[in-house]
Coordinates of N, CA and C and ligand atoms in Angstrom, one line a residue:
M144 N 27.4 3.5 16.9 CA 26.8 4.5 16.0 C 25.9 3.4 15.0
V145 N 24.8 4.2 14.8 CA 23.6 3.7 14.3 C 24.2 3.4 12.3
E146 N 24.1 2.5 11.6 CA 24.2 3.0 10.2 C 23.3 3.7 9.4
I147 N 23.7 4.6 8.8 CA 22.5 4.9 7.8 C 22.9 4.9 6.3
E148 N 21.4 4.8 6.2 CA 21.2 4.2 4.3 C 20.2 5.2 3.5
V149 N 20.5 5.4 2.5 CA 19.3 6.7 1.6 C 19.2 5.7 0.8
L150 N 17.5 5.5 0.5 CA 17.7 4.6 -1.0 C 16.1 5.6 -1.1
Q151 N 15.9 5.2 -3.0 CA 15.0 6.0 -3.5 C 13.9 4.6 -3.5
G152 N 12.7 5.0 -3.4 CA 11.6 3.6 -3.6 C 10.2 4.1 -3.1
D153 N 9.4 3.2 -2.5 CA 8.2 3.0 -2.6 C 8.5 2.1 -1.1
I154 N 8.1 3.1 0.5 CA 8.6 2.4 1.7 C 7.9 0.9 1.9
T155 N 6.6 1.3 1.1 CA 5.6 -0.2 1.5 C 6.2 -1.7 1.1
K156 N 7.0 -1.2 0.2 CA 7.6 -2.6 -0.3 C 9.0 -3.0 0.4
L157 N 9.3 -2.2 1.5 CA 10.7 -2.4 2.3 C 10.4 -3.6 3.5
K158 N 11.4 -4.4 3.3 CA 11.5 -5.9 4.4 C 12.0 -5.6 5.5
V159 N 11.5 -4.8 6.6 CA 12.6 -3.7 7.6 C 11.7 -4.4 8.8
D160 N 12.5 -4.0 10.3 CA 11.5 -4.4 11.0 C 10.0 -3.4 11.3
A161 N 10.9 -2.3 10.6 CA 9.5 -1.3 11.1 C 9.7 0.3 9.8
I162 N 8.4 0.6 9.4 CA 8.5 1.6 9.0 C 8.1 2.7 9.1
V163 N 8.6 3.9 9.0 CA 7.7 5.2 9.8 C 6.7 5.8 8.9
N164 N 6.0 6.0 9.5 CA 5.1 6.7 8.2 C 4.4 8.2 8.5
A165 N 4.2 8.9 7.8 CA 4.1 10.4 8.0 C 2.2 10.4 8.2
A166 N 2.2 10.1 9.5 CA 0.5 10.2 9.5 C 0.4 11.7 9.7
N167 N -1.3 11.6 9.9 CA -1.6 12.9 10.7 C -2.4 12.6 11.8
C168 N -3.0 13.4 12.4 CA -3.2 13.3 13.9 C -4.6 12.3 14.2
S169 N -5.0 11.9 13.2 CA -6.0 10.9 13.5 C -5.9 9.6 13.5
L170 N -4.6 9.4 13.0 CA -4.4 8.2 12.1 C -5.2 7.2 11.6
L171 N -5.8 8.0 11.1 CA -6.9 7.0 9.8 C -6.7 7.1 8.5
G172 N -5.3 6.9 8.2 CA -4.9 6.9 6.8 C -5.4 8.2 6.2
G173 N -4.4 8.6 5.4 CA -4.7 10.0 4.3 C -3.9 10.0 2.7
G174 N -3.5 10.6 2.5 CA -2.8 10.7 1.2 C -1.8 10.2 1.5
G175 N -0.7 10.6 0.2 CA 0.6 10.1 0.2 C 1.2 9.2 0.5
V176 N 2.3 8.9 1.4 CA 2.8 8.0 1.9 C 1.8 7.2 3.0
D177 N 1.3 8.1 3.5 CA 0.2 7.2 4.5 C -0.9 6.3 3.7
G178 N -1.5 7.0 2.7 CA -2.6 6.3 1.7 C -1.7 5.1 1.6
A179 N -0.6 5.1 1.1 CA -0.1 4.3 0.0 C 0.1 2.9 1.3
I180 N 0.5 3.4 2.4 CA 1.1 2.1 3.7 C -0.2 1.6 4.3
H181 N -1.4 2.4 4.3 CA -2.8 1.7 4.4 C -3.5 0.9 3.9
R182 N -3.3 1.5 1.9 CA -3.9 -0.2 1.2 C -2.9 -1.6 1.2
A183 N -1.6 -1.1 1.4 CA -0.8 -2.1 1.4 C -0.9 -3.1 2.3
A184 N -1.1 -2.1 3.6 CA -1.1 -3.2 4.7 C -2.8 -4.4 4.8
G185 N -3.3 -3.4 4.2 CA -4.9 -4.0 4.6 C -5.9 -3.3 5.8
R186 N -7.3 -4.1 5.9 CA -7.9 -3.0 6.5 C -7.7 -3.1 7.9
E187 N -7.0 -3.9 8.0 CA -6.2 -4.6 10.0 C -5.8 -3.5 10.3
L188 N -4.8 -2.7 9.6 CA -4.3 -1.3 10.1 C -5.2 -0.5 10.6
L189 N -6.1 -0.2 9.6 CA -7.1 0.8 9.9 C -7.6 0.5 11.3
M190 N -8.0 -0.5 12.3 CA -8.6 -1.2 13.0 C -7.8 -0.9 14.0
A191 N -6.6 -1.4 13.8 CA -5.6 -1.2 15.2 C -5.3 0.0 15.5
C192 N -5.3 1.3 14.5 CA -5.3 2.6 14.7 C -6.3 3.1 15.2
M193 N -7.3 3.0 14.8 CA -8.5 3.4 15.7 C -8.6 3.1 16.7
K194 N -7.5 2.1 17.2 CA -8.0 2.2 19.4 C -7.0 3.4 19.8
F195 N -6.0 4.1 18.7 CA -5.6 4.6 19.7 C -6.5 6.1 19.7
G196 N -7.1 6.5 19.3 CA -8.4 7.7 19.0 C -7.5 8.7 18.4
G197 N -6.4 8.8 17.9 CA -5.6 9.6 17.1 C -4.6 9.9 18.4
C198 N -3.5 11.0 18.1 CA -1.9 10.9 17.9 C -1.6 12.6 18.1
Q199 N -1.2 13.0 19.2 CA -0.3 14.7 18.8 C 0.7 14.5 18.0
T200 N 0.6 15.7 17.3 CA 1.9 16.1 16.1 C 3.2 15.9 17.4
G201 N 4.0 15.1 16.4 CA 5.3 15.2 17.5 C 5.4 13.7 17.7
E202 N 4.2 13.0 18.3 CA 4.2 11.7 19.2 C 4.3 10.7 18.0
A203 N 4.4 9.8 18.6 CA 4.1 8.0 17.9 C 3.4 7.1 18.5
R204 N 3.1 5.9 17.7 CA 2.6 5.4 17.9 C 2.6 4.0 16.4
I205 N 2.7 2.9 17.6 CA 3.3 1.8 16.8 C 2.1 0.5 16.7
T206 N 2.2 -0.4 15.4 CA 1.7 -1.3 15.2 C 1.9 -2.3 14.4
P207 N 1.2 -3.5 14.5 CA 2.2 -4.6 13.3 C 1.8 -4.1 12.5
G208 N 2.5 -4.7 11.3 CA 2.6 -4.1 9.5 C 1.1 -5.2 8.8
F209 N 0.7 -5.8 9.8 CA 0.3 -6.7 9.0 C 0.4 -7.3 7.7
K210 N 0.0 -6.9 6.6 CA -0.3 -7.4 5.2 C 1.4 -6.9 4.3
L211 N 2.0 -5.7 5.3 CA 3.5 -5.1 4.9 C 4.6 -6.3 5.1
P212 N 5.2 -6.0 4.1 CA 6.7 -7.0 4.4 C 7.2 -6.3 5.6
A213 N 6.9 -5.4 5.8 CA 7.7 -5.0 7.4 C 7.0 -5.5 8.8
K214 N 7.5 -5.4 10.1 CA 7.1 -6.2 11.0 C 6.1 -5.2 11.7
F215 N 6.8 -4.1 11.6 CA 5.7 -2.8 12.8 C 5.7 -1.3 11.7
V216 N 4.7 -1.3 11.8 CA 4.6 0.5 11.7 C 4.6 1.5 12.5
I217 N 5.4 2.6 12.6 CA 5.5 3.4 13.6 C 4.6 5.0 12.7
H218 N 3.7 5.3 13.6 CA 3.2 6.0 13.1 C 3.4 7.5 13.5
T219 N 3.7 8.5 13.2 CA 3.9 9.9 13.7 C 3.7 11.3 12.7
P220 N 2.7 11.6 13.6 CA 1.7 13.0 12.8 C 3.1 14.1 12.6
G221 N 3.3 14.6 11.9 CA 4.8 15.7 11.9 C 4.0 17.2 11.6
P222 N 4.7 18.0 11.8 CA 4.1 19.4 12.0 C 3.9 20.1 10.4
I223 N 2.8 20.7 10.2 CA 2.4 21.5 8.9 C 3.0 22.9 9.0
Y224 N 4.0 22.8 8.0 CA 4.7 23.7 8.2 C 4.3 25.3 7.5
N225 N 4.5 26.0 8.4 CA 3.6 27.5 8.5 C 4.8 28.6 8.3
D226 N 6.0 29.0 9.0 CA 6.7 29.7 9.1 C 8.3 29.6 9.5
G227 N 7.9 28.1 10.1 CA 9.0 27.9 11.3 C 9.2 28.5 12.3
L228 N 8.6 29.2 12.9 CA 8.4 30.1 13.9 C 7.4 29.5 15.0
H229 N 6.4 28.5 14.3 CA 5.4 27.9 15.1 C 5.9 26.7 15.7
G230 N 6.9 26.4 16.0 CA 7.5 25.2 17.1 C 8.0 23.9 16.0
E231 N 7.9 24.4 14.7 CA 7.8 22.9 13.8 C 9.0 22.4 14.1
P232 N 10.5 22.9 13.8 CA 11.7 22.0 13.7 C 11.8 21.4 15.4
E233 N 11.5 22.0 16.3 CA 11.2 21.0 17.4 C 10.3 20.3 17.7
L234 N 9.3 20.1 16.7 CA 8.2 19.5 16.5 C 8.4 18.1 15.7
L235 N 9.4 18.6 14.2 CA 10.0 17.1 13.7 C 10.7 16.5 14.0
R236 N 11.7 17.3 14.9 CA 12.6 16.8 15.9 C 12.1 15.6 17.0
S237 N 10.9 16.0 17.7 CA 10.2 14.8 18.3 C 9.7 13.2 17.6
C238 N 9.5 14.1 16.3 CA 9.3 12.8 15.3 C 10.0 11.5 15.2
Y239 N 11.1 12.2 14.9 CA 12.1 11.5 15.0 C 12.7 10.4 16.2
E240 N 12.8 11.1 17.1 CA 12.8 11.0 18.2 C 12.2 9.9 18.9
N241 N 11.0 10.0 18.9 CA 9.9 9.0 19.5 C 9.5 8.1 18.9
S242 N 10.1 7.9 17.3 CA 9.7 6.8 16.3 C 10.9 6.0 17.0
M243 N 12.3 6.7 17.0 CA 13.4 6.0 17.3 C 13.2 5.2 18.6
K244 N 12.3 5.9 19.6 CA 12.2 5.2 21.0 C 11.2 4.3 20.8
L245 N 10.1 3.8 19.6 CA 9.3 2.9 19.4 C 10.1 1.9 19.1
A246 N 10.8 1.9 18.0 CA 11.5 1.1 17.4 C 12.7 0.5 18.6
E247 N 13.3 1.0 19.2 CA 14.2 0.6 19.9 C 13.7 -0.5 21.4
E248 N 12.1 0.0 21.8 CA 11.5 -0.3 23.1 C 11.3 -1.9 22.2
N249 N 10.8 -1.7 20.5 CA 10.4 -3.3 20.3 C 11.2 -4.1 19.8
G250 N 12.6 -3.8 19.7 CA 13.4 -4.6 19.4 C 13.9 -4.9 18.0
C251 N 13.5 -3.5 17.2 CA 13.8 -3.2 15.7 C 15.5 -2.6 15.8
E252 N 15.5 -3.7 15.0 CA 17.2 -3.7 14.3 C 17.2 -2.7 12.9
T253 N 16.0 -2.7 12.1 CA 16.1 -2.0 10.7 C 15.3 -1.3 11.1
V254 N 15.1 0.1 10.4 CA 14.1 1.2 10.4 C 14.0 2.0 9.1
A255 N 12.9 2.1 8.8 CA 13.2 2.9 6.8 C 12.1 4.3 7.4
F256 N 12.5 5.4 7.3 CA 11.9 6.5 7.7 C 11.2 6.8 6.4
S257 N 10.0 7.3 6.4 CA 9.4 8.8 4.9 C 10.0 9.8 5.1
A258 N 9.7 10.6 4.4 CA 10.3 12.0 4.5 C 9.5 12.9 5.3
I259 N 9.2 13.1 6.3 CA 8.1 13.3 7.4 C 7.9 14.6 7.4
S260 N 6.7 14.8 7.0 CA 6.4 16.7 6.4 C 6.7 17.2 5.4
T261 N 7.2 16.6 4.4 CA 7.5 17.3 3.3 C 7.1 16.7 2.0
G262 N 5.7 16.4 2.4 CA 5.2 16.6 1.0 C 3.8 17.5 1.3
V263 N 2.4 17.4 1.5 CA 1.9 17.8 1.6 C 1.9 18.8 2.7
Y264 N 2.4 18.5 3.8 CA 2.7 19.7 4.8 C 3.8 20.3 5.1
G265 N 4.0 20.4 3.9 CA 5.2 21.6 3.0 C 6.3 21.9 4.2
Y266 N 7.0 21.4 4.6 CA 8.3 21.5 5.5 C 9.3 21.6 4.2
P267 N 10.4 22.5 4.3 CA 10.9 22.6 3.2 C 12.0 21.5 3.3
K268 N 12.4 21.1 2.5 CA 13.0 19.9 2.2 C 14.1 19.9 2.9
K269 N 15.3 20.6 2.6 CA 16.6 20.4 3.1 C 16.3 20.9 4.6
A270 N 15.6 21.5 4.8 CA 15.4 21.8 6.1 C 15.2 20.7 7.0
A271 N 14.1 20.2 6.6 CA 13.4 18.9 7.0 C 14.7 18.0 7.3
T272 N 15.0 17.5 6.3 CA 16.2 16.2 6.2 C 17.5 16.7 7.3
E273 N 17.9 17.7 7.0 CA 19.0 18.4 8.6 C 18.3 17.7 9.9
I274 N 16.9 18.0 9.8 CA 16.6 17.7 11.2 C 16.4 15.9 11.3
A275 N 16.4 15.3 10.5 CA 16.2 14.0 10.1 C 17.4 13.4 10.6
V276 N 18.1 13.9 10.0 CA 19.7 13.2 10.0 C 20.5 13.2 11.2
K277 N 20.2 14.6 11.5 CA 21.1 15.1 12.7 C 20.7 14.3 14.4
T278 N 19.3 13.8 14.2 CA 18.1 13.4 15.0 C 18.7 12.0 15.1
V279 N 18.4 11.1 14.1 CA 19.0 10.1 13.8 C 20.5 9.8 14.4
R280 N 21.2 10.2 13.9 CA 22.9 10.3 14.4 C 22.7 10.4 15.7
E281 N 22.4 11.6 16.0 CA 22.5 11.8 17.9 C 22.0 11.2 18.6
Y282 N 20.9 10.1 18.1 CA 19.8 9.1 18.9 C 20.8 8.2 19.8
P283 N 20.5 7.7 21.0 CA 21.4 7.0 21.6 C 20.5 5.3 21.6
T284 N 21.1 4.7 20.4 CA 20.8 3.0 20.1 C 21.5 2.1 20.1
Q285 N 20.7 0.9 20.7 CA 20.7 -0.1 21.6 C 20.4 -1.6 20.5
N286 N 19.7 -1.3 20.4 CA 18.9 -2.3 18.8 C 19.0 -2.0 17.9
V287 N 18.5 -0.8 17.4 CA 18.6 -0.2 16.2 C 20.1 -0.1 15.5
K288 N 20.5 -1.1 14.6 CA 21.6 -0.9 13.9 C 21.2 -0.2 12.7
K289 N 20.8 0.0 11.6 CA 20.3 0.7 10.9 C 19.4 1.2 10.6
V290 N 19.3 2.6 10.0 CA 18.4 3.5 9.5 C 18.6 3.9 8.3
I291 N 17.2 3.3 7.3 CA 16.7 3.7 5.9 C 16.3 4.8 5.7
F292 N 16.7 6.4 5.1 CA 15.7 6.9 5.0 C 15.2 6.6 3.4
C293 N 14.0 6.4 3.1 CA 13.5 6.2 2.2 C 12.8 7.2 1.7
C294 N 13.3 7.4 0.2 CA 13.2 8.9 -0.4 C 12.2 8.5 -1.8
F295 N 11.1 9.2 -1.9 CA 10.2 8.7 -3.0 C 10.5 9.1 -4.1
G296 N 11.1 10.4 -4.5 CA 11.7 11.2 -5.7 C 13.1 11.3 -5.6
E297 N 13.9 11.5 -7.1 CA 15.4 11.7 -7.2 C 15.6 12.9 -6.3
D298 N 14.5 14.3 -6.6 CA 15.0 15.2 -5.7 C 15.5 15.3 -4.2
M299 N 14.5 14.5 -3.8 CA 14.3 13.9 -1.6 C 16.1 13.4 -2.1
L300 N 16.2 12.3 -2.8 CA 17.0 11.3 -2.6 C 18.3 12.3 -2.7
K301 N 18.8 13.3 -3.6 CA 19.9 14.1 -4.3 C 19.9 14.8 -2.6
I302 N 19.2 15.5 -1.9 CA 18.8 16.8 -0.6 C 19.6 15.6 0.2
Y303 N 18.9 14.1 0.4 CA 19.5 13.4 1.2 C 21.0 12.9 1.3
Q304 N 21.4 12.7 -0.3 CA 22.7 12.3 -0.5 C 23.9 13.8 0.2
K305 N 23.0 14.8 -0.4 CA 24.5 15.8 0.2 C 24.2 16.2 1.6
V306 N 23.0 16.1 2.2 CA 23.4 16.1 3.6 C 24.1 15.3 4.1
L307 N 23.9 14.0 4.1 CA 24.7 13.1 4.7 C 26.5 13.1 4.2
Ligands
ADP895 P1 3.4 14.9 5.4 O1 1.7 15.0 5.4 O2 3.8 14.4 6.4 O3 3.6 16.0 4.2 P2 3.1 13.1 2.4 O4 3.1 11.5 2.4 O5 2.4 14.0 1.9 O6 3.8 13.5 4.3 O7 4.8 12.9 2.3 C1 5.7 12.4 3.2 C2 6.9 12.2 2.0 O8 6.3 11.0 1.6 C3 7.1 12.8 0.4 O9 8.8 13.0 0.5 C4 6.7 11.8 -0.6 O10 7.3 12.3 -1.6 C5 7.0 10.6 0.3 N1 6.4 9.5 -0.3 C6 5.2 9.7 -0.9 N2 4.6 8.6 -1.2 C7 5.9 7.4 -0.9 C8 5.9 6.2 -0.7 N3 5.4 5.3 -1.4 N4 6.9 5.4 -0.1 C9 8.3 6.5 0.5 N5 7.7 7.5 0.3 C10 6.3 8.4 -0.1

Protein backbone atom coordinates (compact mmCIF):
# COMPACT_ATOMS: atom_id res chain seq x y z
CA MET A 1 0.00 0.00 0.00
CA VAL A 2 1.13 3.52 -0.76
CA GLU A 3 2.56 5.59 2.09
CA ILE A 4 0.47 8.66 2.91
CA GLU A 5 1.71 11.85 4.50
CA VAL A 6 -0.03 15.11 5.23
CA LEU A 7 1.71 18.45 5.58
CA GLN A 8 0.89 22.12 5.72
CA GLY A 9 2.65 24.38 3.25
CA ASP A 10 2.99 25.77 -0.23
CA ILE A 11 2.87 23.00 -2.85
CA THR A 12 5.10 25.00 -5.22
CA LYS A 13 8.05 24.47 -2.84
CA LEU A 14 7.89 20.67 -2.76
CA LYS A 15 10.68 18.67 -4.35
CA VAL A 16 8.65 15.67 -5.43
CA ASP A 17 8.23 13.87 -8.73
CA ALA A 18 4.80 15.39 -9.38
CA ILE A 19 2.53 18.00 -7.84
CA VAL A 20 -1.18 17.95 -8.65
CA ASN A 21 -2.70 21.28 -9.59
CA ALA A 22 -6.36 22.11 -8.91
CA ALA A 23 -6.71 23.57 -12.40
CA ASN A 24 -9.68 24.86 -14.34
CA CYS A 25 -10.91 23.58 -17.70
CA SER A 26 -8.96 26.15 -19.71
CA LEU A 27 -5.67 24.90 -18.19
CA LEU A 28 -4.42 28.45 -18.70
CA GLY A 29 -3.95 29.31 -15.04
CA GLY A 30 -6.23 31.07 -12.59
CA GLY A 31 -6.37 31.97 -8.93
CA GLY A 32 -5.49 29.97 -5.85
CA VAL A 33 -3.05 27.13 -6.14
CA ASP A 34 -3.24 27.22 -9.95
CA GLY A 35 -1.99 30.82 -10.04
CA ALA A 36 0.77 30.05 -7.54
CA ILE A 37 1.96 27.07 -9.62
CA HIS A 38 2.00 29.06 -12.86
CA ARG A 39 3.88 31.95 -11.23
CA ALA A 40 6.50 29.65 -9.76
CA ALA A 41 6.91 27.45 -12.86
CA GLY A 42 7.26 30.35 -15.27
CA ARG A 43 5.78 31.16 -18.67
CA GLU A 44 6.89 27.89 -20.22
CA LEU A 45 4.19 26.14 -18.21
CA LEU A 46 1.51 28.25 -19.84
CA MET A 47 2.96 27.44 -23.27
CA ALA A 48 2.90 23.72 -22.48
CA CYS A 49 -0.68 23.91 -21.18
CA MET A 50 -1.91 25.81 -24.23
CA LYS A 51 -1.11 22.81 -26.40
CA PHE A 52 -3.84 20.73 -24.72
CA GLY A 53 -6.67 23.04 -25.79
CA GLY A 54 -8.37 22.62 -22.41
CA CYS A 55 -9.37 19.65 -20.29
CA GLN A 56 -12.70 18.34 -19.06
CA THR A 57 -13.62 18.25 -15.39
CA GLY A 58 -12.37 15.04 -13.79
CA GLU A 59 -9.68 14.43 -16.42
CA ALA A 60 -5.97 15.20 -16.04
CA ARG A 61 -2.97 16.29 -18.12
CA ILE A 62 0.74 16.22 -17.34
CA THR A 63 3.48 18.76 -18.11
CA PRO A 64 7.06 19.27 -16.98
CA GLY A 65 7.52 21.35 -13.84
CA PHE A 66 9.85 23.84 -15.55
CA LYS A 67 11.17 26.21 -12.84
CA LEU A 68 9.48 24.28 -10.03
CA PRO A 69 11.42 21.88 -7.82
CA ALA A 70 8.86 19.24 -8.88
CA LYS A 71 9.65 17.26 -12.03
CA PHE A 72 6.06 17.24 -13.31
CA VAL A 73 2.79 19.07 -12.82
CA ILE A 74 -0.43 17.10 -13.19
CA HIS A 75 -3.31 19.44 -13.96
CA THR A 76 -6.83 18.34 -13.08
CA PRO A 77 -9.93 20.51 -13.13
CA GLY A 78 -12.09 19.60 -10.15
CA PRO A 79 -15.88 19.92 -10.08
CA ILE A 80 -17.54 23.17 -9.05
CA TYR A 81 -19.66 22.16 -6.05
CA ASN A 82 -23.37 22.77 -6.43
CA ASP A 83 -25.35 20.50 -4.10
CA GLY A 84 -23.51 17.21 -4.38
CA LEU A 85 -26.27 15.78 -6.58
CA HIS A 86 -24.73 16.80 -9.88
CA GLY A 87 -22.00 14.19 -10.10
CA GLU A 88 -19.56 16.13 -7.93
CA PRO A 89 -18.34 13.13 -5.85
CA GLU A 90 -17.77 10.98 -8.94
CA LEU A 91 -15.96 13.81 -10.74
CA LEU A 92 -13.74 14.52 -7.75
CA ARG A 93 -12.91 10.83 -7.50
CA SER A 94 -11.97 10.85 -11.21
CA CYS A 95 -9.59 13.75 -10.59
CA TYR A 96 -7.65 11.69 -8.06
CA GLU A 97 -7.79 8.49 -10.13
CA ASN A 98 -6.70 10.12 -13.38
CA SER A 99 -3.91 12.00 -11.59
CA MET A 100 -2.65 8.77 -10.01
CA LYS A 101 -2.81 7.10 -13.42
CA LEU A 102 -0.61 9.78 -15.02
CA ALA A 103 1.81 9.67 -12.09
CA GLU A 104 2.09 5.88 -12.48
CA GLU A 105 2.53 6.06 -16.26
CA ASN A 106 5.29 8.62 -15.87
CA GLY A 107 7.22 6.65 -13.29
CA CYS A 108 6.61 9.05 -10.41
CA GLU A 109 7.49 7.76 -6.95
CA THR A 110 6.40 10.79 -4.93
CA VAL A 111 3.22 12.75 -5.64
CA ALA A 112 1.83 15.75 -3.79
CA PHE A 113 -1.84 16.67 -4.13
CA SER A 114 -3.43 20.04 -3.49
CA ALA A 115 -6.91 19.85 -1.99
CA ILE A 116 -8.78 19.86 -5.29
CA SER A 117 -12.08 21.82 -5.44
CA THR A 118 -11.93 22.91 -1.79
CA GLY A 119 -11.11 26.55 -2.51
CA VAL A 120 -13.01 28.71 -4.98
CA TYR A 121 -14.90 25.64 -6.28
CA GLY A 122 -16.58 25.31 -2.88
CA TYR A 123 -16.50 21.55 -2.24
CA PRO A 124 -17.24 20.86 1.46
CA LYS A 125 -13.81 20.22 2.93
CA LYS A 126 -14.48 17.08 4.93
CA ALA A 127 -16.40 15.36 2.13
CA ALA A 128 -13.66 16.24 -0.36
CA THR A 129 -10.97 14.95 2.00
CA GLU A 130 -12.77 11.63 2.45
CA ILE A 131 -12.88 11.15 -1.32
CA ALA A 132 -9.21 12.14 -1.71
CA VAL A 133 -8.00 9.71 0.95
CA LYS A 134 -10.24 6.80 -0.09
CA THR A 135 -9.40 7.11 -3.80
CA VAL A 136 -5.65 7.27 -3.23
CA ARG A 137 -5.73 4.38 -0.75
CA GLU A 138 -7.67 2.20 -3.16
CA TYR A 139 -5.57 3.03 -6.21
CA PRO A 140 -3.34 0.11 -7.26
CA THR A 141 0.20 1.49 -7.38
CA GLN A 142 3.44 0.15 -8.84
CA ASN A 143 5.67 3.19 -9.16
CA VAL A 144 4.09 5.60 -6.73
CA LYS A 145 5.50 4.95 -3.27
CA LYS A 146 4.39 8.04 -1.42
CA VAL A 147 1.49 10.48 -1.63
CA ILE A 148 1.60 13.79 0.18
CA PHE A 149 -1.59 15.73 0.84
CA CYS A 150 -0.41 19.32 0.88
CA CYS A 151 -2.71 21.56 2.91
CA PHE A 152 -2.43 25.30 2.64
CA GLY A 153 -4.26 26.21 5.82
CA GLU A 154 -4.35 24.78 9.30
CA ASP A 155 -8.09 24.04 9.06
CA MET A 156 -7.46 21.78 6.08
CA LEU A 157 -4.51 20.10 7.81
CA LYS A 158 -6.71 19.25 10.79
CA ILE A 159 -9.41 17.78 8.56
CA TYR A 160 -6.86 15.55 6.79
CA GLN A 161 -5.34 14.42 10.07
CA LYS A 162 -8.79 13.50 11.34
CA VAL A 163 -9.81 11.62 8.18
CA LEU A 164 -6.49 9.76 8.00
P1 LIG B 1 -10.38 25.02 -6.66
O1 LIG B 1 -10.77 26.01 -7.72
O2 LIG B 1 -10.20 23.62 -7.20
O3 LIG B 1 -11.26 25.08 -5.46
P2 LIG B 1 -8.30 26.58 -5.27
O4 LIG B 1 -6.93 26.89 -5.76
O5 LIG B 1 -9.24 27.73 -5.08
O6 LIG B 1 -8.88 25.46 -6.27
O7 LIG B 1 -8.18 25.79 -3.89
C1 LIG B 1 -7.78 24.46 -3.78
C2 LIG B 1 -7.02 24.27 -2.49
O8 LIG B 1 -5.67 24.71 -2.67
C3 LIG B 1 -7.57 25.08 -1.30
O9 LIG B 1 -7.64 24.21 -0.19
C4 LIG B 1 -6.53 26.17 -1.11
O10 LIG B 1 -6.43 26.57 0.25
C5 LIG B 1 -5.27 25.47 -1.56
N1 LIG B 1 -4.12 26.30 -1.95
C6 LIG B 1 -4.08 27.59 -2.37
N2 LIG B 1 -2.81 27.96 -2.63
C7 LIG B 1 -2.01 26.89 -2.37
C8 LIG B 1 -0.60 26.62 -2.42
N3 LIG B 1 0.27 27.53 -2.83
N4 LIG B 1 -0.16 25.38 -2.06
C9 LIG B 1 -1.03 24.42 -1.66
N5 LIG B 1 -2.35 24.60 -1.60
C10 LIG B 1 -2.85 25.81 -1.94
